Short mmCIF file of N, CA and C in Angstrom, two decimals:
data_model
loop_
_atom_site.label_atom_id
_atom_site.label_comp_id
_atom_site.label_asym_id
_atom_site.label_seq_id
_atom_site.Cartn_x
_atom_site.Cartn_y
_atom_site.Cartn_z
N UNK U 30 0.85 -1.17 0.00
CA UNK U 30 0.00 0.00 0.00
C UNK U 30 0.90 1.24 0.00
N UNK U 31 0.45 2.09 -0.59
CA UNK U 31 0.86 3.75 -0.70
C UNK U 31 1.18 4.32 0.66
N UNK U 32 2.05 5.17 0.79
CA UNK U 32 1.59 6.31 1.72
C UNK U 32 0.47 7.01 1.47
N UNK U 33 0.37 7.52 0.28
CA UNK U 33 -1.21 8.22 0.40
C UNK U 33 -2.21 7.07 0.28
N UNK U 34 -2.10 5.95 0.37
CA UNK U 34 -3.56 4.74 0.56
C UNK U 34 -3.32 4.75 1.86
N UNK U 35 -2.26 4.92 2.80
CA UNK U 35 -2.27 4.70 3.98
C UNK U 35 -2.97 5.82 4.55
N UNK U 36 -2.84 7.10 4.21
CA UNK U 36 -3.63 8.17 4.68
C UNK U 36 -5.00 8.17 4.27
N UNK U 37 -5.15 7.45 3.47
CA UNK U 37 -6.81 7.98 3.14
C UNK U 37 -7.50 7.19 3.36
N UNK U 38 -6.98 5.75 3.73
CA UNK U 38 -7.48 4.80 4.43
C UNK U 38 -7.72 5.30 5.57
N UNK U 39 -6.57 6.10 6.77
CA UNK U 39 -6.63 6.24 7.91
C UNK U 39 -7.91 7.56 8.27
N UNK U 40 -8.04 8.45 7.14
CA UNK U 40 -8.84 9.81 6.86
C UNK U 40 -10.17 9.26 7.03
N UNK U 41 -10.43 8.15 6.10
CA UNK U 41 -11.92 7.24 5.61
C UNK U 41 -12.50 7.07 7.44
N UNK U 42 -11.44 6.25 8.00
CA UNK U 42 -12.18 5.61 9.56
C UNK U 42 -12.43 7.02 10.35
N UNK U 43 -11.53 8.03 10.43
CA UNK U 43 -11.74 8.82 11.53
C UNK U 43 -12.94 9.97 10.82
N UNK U 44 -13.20 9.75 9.73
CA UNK U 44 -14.65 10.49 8.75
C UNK U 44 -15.70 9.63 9.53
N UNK U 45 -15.76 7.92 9.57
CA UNK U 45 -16.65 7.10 10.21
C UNK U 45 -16.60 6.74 10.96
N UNK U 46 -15.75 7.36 12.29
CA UNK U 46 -16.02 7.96 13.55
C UNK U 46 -16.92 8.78 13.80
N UNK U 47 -16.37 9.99 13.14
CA UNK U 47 -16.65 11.17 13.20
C UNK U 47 -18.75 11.05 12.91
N UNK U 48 -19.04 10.46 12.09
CA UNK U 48 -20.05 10.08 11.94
C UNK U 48 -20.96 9.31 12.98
N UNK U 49 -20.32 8.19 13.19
CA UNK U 49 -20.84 7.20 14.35
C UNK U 49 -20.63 8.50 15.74
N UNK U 50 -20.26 9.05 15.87
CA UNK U 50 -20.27 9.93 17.27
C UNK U 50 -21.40 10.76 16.86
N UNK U 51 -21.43 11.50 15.83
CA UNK U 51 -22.78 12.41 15.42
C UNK U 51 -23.78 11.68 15.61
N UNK U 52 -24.26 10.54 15.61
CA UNK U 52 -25.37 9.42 15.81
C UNK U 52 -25.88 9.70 17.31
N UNK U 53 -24.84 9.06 18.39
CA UNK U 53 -24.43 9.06 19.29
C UNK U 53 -24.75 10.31 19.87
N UNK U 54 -24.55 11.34 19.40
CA UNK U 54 -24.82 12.62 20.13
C UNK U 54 -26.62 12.80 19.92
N UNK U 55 -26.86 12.39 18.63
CA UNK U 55 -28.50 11.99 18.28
C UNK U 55 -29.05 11.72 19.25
N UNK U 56 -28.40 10.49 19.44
CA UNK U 56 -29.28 9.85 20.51
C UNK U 56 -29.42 10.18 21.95
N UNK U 57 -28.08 10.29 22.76
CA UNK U 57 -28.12 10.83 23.77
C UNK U 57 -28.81 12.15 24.25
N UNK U 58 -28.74 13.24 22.93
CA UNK U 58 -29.77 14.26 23.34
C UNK U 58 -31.05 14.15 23.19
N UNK U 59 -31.53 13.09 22.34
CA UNK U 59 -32.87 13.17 21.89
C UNK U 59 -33.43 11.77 23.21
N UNK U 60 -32.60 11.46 23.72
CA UNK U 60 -33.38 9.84 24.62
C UNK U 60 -34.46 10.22 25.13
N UNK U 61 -35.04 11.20 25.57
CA UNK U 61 -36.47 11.12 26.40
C UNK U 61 -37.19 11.93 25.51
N UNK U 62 -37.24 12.21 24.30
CA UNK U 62 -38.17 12.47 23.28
C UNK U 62 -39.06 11.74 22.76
N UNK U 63 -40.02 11.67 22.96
CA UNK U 63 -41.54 10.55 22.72
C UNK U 63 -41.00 10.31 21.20
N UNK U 64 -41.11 9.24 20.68
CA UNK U 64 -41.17 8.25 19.57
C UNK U 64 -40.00 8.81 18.70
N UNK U 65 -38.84 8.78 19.72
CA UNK U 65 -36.98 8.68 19.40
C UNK U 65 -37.12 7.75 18.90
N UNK U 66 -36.24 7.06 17.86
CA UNK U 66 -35.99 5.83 17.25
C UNK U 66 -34.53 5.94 17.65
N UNK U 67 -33.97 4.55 18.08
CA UNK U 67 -32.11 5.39 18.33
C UNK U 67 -31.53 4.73 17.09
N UNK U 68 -30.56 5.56 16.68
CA UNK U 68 -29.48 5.56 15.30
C UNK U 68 -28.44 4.70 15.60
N UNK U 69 -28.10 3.90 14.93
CA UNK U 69 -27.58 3.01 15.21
C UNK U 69 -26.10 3.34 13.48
N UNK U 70 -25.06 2.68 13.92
CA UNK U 70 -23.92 3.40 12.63
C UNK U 70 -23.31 1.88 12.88
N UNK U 71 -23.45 1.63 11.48
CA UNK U 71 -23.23 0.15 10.82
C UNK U 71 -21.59 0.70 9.76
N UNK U 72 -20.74 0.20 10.08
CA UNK U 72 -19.11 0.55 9.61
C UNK U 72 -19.28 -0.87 8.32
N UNK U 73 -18.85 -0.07 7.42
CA UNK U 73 -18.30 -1.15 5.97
C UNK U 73 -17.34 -1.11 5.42
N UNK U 74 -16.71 -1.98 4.66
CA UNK U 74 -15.58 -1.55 3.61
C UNK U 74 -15.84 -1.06 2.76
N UNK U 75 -14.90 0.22 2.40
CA UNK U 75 -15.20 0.90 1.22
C UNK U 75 -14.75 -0.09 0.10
N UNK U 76 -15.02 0.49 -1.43
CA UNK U 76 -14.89 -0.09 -2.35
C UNK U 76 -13.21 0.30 -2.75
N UNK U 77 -13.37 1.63 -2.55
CA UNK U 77 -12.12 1.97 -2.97
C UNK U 77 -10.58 1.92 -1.47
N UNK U 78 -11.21 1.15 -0.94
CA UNK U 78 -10.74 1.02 0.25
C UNK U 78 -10.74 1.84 1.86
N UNK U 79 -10.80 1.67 3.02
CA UNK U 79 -10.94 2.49 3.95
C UNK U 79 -12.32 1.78 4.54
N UNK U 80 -13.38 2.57 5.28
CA UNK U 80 -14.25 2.05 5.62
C UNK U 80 -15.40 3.16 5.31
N UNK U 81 -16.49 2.99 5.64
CA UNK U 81 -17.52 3.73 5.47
C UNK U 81 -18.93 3.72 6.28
N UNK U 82 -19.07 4.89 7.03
CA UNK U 82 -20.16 4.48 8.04
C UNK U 82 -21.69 4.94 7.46
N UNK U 83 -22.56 3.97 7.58
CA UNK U 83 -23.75 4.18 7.25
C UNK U 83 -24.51 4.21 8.54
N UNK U 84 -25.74 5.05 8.62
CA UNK U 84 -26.49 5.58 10.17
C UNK U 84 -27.82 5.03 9.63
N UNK U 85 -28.52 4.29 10.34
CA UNK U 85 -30.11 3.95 10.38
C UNK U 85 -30.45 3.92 11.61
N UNK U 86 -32.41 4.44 11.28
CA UNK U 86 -32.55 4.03 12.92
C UNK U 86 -33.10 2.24 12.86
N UNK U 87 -33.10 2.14 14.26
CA UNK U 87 -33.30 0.67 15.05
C UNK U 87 -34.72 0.77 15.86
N UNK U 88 -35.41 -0.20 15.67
CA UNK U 88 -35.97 0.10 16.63
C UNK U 88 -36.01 -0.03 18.02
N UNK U 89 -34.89 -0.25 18.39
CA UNK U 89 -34.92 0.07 20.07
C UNK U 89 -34.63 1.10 20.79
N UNK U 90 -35.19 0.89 22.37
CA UNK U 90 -34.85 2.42 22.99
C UNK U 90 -33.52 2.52 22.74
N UNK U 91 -33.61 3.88 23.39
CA UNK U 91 -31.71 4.87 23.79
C UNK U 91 -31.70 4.35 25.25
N UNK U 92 -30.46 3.73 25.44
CA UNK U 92 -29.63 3.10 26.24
C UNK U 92 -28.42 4.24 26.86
N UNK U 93 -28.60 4.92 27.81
CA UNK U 93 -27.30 5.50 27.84
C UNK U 93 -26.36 4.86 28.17
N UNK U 94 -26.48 3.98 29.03
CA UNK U 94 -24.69 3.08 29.34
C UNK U 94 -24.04 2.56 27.84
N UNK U 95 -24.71 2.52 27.21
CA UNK U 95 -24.33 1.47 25.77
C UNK U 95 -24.21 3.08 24.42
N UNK U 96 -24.57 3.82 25.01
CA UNK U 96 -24.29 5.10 24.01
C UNK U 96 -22.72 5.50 24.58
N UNK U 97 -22.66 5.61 25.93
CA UNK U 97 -21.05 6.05 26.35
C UNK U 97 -20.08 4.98 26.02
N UNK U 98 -20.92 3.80 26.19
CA UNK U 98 -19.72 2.66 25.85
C UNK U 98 -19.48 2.84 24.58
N UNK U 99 -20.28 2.75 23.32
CA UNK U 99 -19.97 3.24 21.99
C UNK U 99 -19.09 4.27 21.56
N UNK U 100 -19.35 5.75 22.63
CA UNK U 100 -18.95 7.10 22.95
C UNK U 100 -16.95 6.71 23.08
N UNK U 101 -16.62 5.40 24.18
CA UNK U 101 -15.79 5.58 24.23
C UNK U 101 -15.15 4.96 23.46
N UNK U 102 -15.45 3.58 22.70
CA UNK U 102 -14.79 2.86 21.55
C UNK U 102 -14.68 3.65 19.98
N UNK U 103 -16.01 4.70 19.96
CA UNK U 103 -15.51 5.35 19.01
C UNK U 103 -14.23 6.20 19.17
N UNK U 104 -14.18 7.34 20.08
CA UNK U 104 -13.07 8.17 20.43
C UNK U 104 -11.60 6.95 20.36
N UNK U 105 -11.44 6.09 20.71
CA UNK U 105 -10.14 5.33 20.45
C UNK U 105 -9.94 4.93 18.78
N UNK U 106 -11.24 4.48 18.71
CA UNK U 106 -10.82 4.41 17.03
C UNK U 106 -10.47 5.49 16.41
N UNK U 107 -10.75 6.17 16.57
CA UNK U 107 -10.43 7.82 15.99
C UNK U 107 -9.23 8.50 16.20
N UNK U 108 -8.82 7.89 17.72
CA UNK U 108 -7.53 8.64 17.66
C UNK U 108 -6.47 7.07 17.22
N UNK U 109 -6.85 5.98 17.03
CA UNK U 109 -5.76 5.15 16.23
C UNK U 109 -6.21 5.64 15.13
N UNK U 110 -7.05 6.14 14.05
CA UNK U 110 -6.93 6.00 13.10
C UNK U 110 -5.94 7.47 12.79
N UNK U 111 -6.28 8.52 14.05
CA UNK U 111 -5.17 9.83 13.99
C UNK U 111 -3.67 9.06 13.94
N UNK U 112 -3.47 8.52 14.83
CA UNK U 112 -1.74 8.07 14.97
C UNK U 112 -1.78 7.30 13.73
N UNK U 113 -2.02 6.60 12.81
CA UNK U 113 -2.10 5.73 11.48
C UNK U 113 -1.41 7.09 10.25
N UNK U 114 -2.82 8.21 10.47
CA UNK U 114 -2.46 9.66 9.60
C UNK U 114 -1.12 9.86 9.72
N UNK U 115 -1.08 10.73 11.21
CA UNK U 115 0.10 11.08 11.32
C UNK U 115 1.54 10.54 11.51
N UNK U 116 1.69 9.09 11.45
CA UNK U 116 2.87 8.05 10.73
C UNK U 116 2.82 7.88 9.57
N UNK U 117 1.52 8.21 8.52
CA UNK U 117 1.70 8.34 7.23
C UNK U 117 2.33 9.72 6.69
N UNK U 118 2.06 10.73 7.45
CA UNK U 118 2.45 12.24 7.13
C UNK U 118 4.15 12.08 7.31
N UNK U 119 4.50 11.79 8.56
CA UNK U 119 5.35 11.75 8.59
C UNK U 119 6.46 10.82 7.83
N UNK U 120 6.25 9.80 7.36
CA UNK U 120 6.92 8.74 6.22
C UNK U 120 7.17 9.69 5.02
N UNK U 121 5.62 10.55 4.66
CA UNK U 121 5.82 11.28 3.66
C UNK U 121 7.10 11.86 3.62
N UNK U 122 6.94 12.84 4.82
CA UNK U 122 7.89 14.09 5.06
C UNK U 122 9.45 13.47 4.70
N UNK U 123 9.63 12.67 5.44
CA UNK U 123 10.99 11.95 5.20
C UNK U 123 11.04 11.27 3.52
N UNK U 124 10.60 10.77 3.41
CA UNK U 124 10.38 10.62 1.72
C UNK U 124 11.18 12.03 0.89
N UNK U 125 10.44 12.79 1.39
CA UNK U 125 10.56 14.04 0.18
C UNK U 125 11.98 14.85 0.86
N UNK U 126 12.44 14.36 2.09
CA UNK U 126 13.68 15.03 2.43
C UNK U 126 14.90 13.93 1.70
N UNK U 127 14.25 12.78 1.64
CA UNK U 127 15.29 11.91 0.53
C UNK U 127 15.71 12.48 -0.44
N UNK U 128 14.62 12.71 -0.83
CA UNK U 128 14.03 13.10 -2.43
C UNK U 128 15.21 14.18 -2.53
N UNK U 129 14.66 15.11 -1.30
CA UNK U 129 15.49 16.75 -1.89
C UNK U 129 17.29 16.34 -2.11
N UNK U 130 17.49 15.37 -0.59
CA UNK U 130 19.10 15.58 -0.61
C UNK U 130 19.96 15.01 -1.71
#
């Protein structure tokens, strides 16, 4: 794989984080709203590689213990998929200081 497949792979997950937490925030603010449906974020492989989060609702209640638990497995994926970026940025950087000398 590329350095830039490695970054845009790593860009793709922390986009479907970033998503799956917007759900998550859905739900947690909306839980005691009469006929909430909670959003639920189903992660896939992209075609062109990386992943891709799709949001539907479910029909079950909003759970808050199981929204923070989500809350906190997303935030780790997000920041591995940050440290993934920024070891790809940096490979770059050194690359192109090859390059120059």
């Amino acid at each position: 794989m590329s350095i830039s497949g490695i970054a845009g792979t790593a860009l793709s997950g922390m986009r479907a984080q970033t998503t799956r937490i917007s759900a998550i925030a859905s739900n947690v603010a909306n839980s005691s709203a009469p006929g909430h449906t909670r959003l639920n974020t189903n992660l896939t492989s992209a075609a062109s590689g990386g992943v891709e989060a799709i949001v539907s609702p479910t029909a079950s209640d909003v759970d808050l213990a199981t929204e923070l638990t989500d809350l906190i497995e997303a935030e780790q994926s997000y920041k591995a998929n940050a440290v993934v970026f920024e070891t790809g940025a940096d490979m770059w950087e050194m690359l192109m200081s090859i390059k120059r000398d």
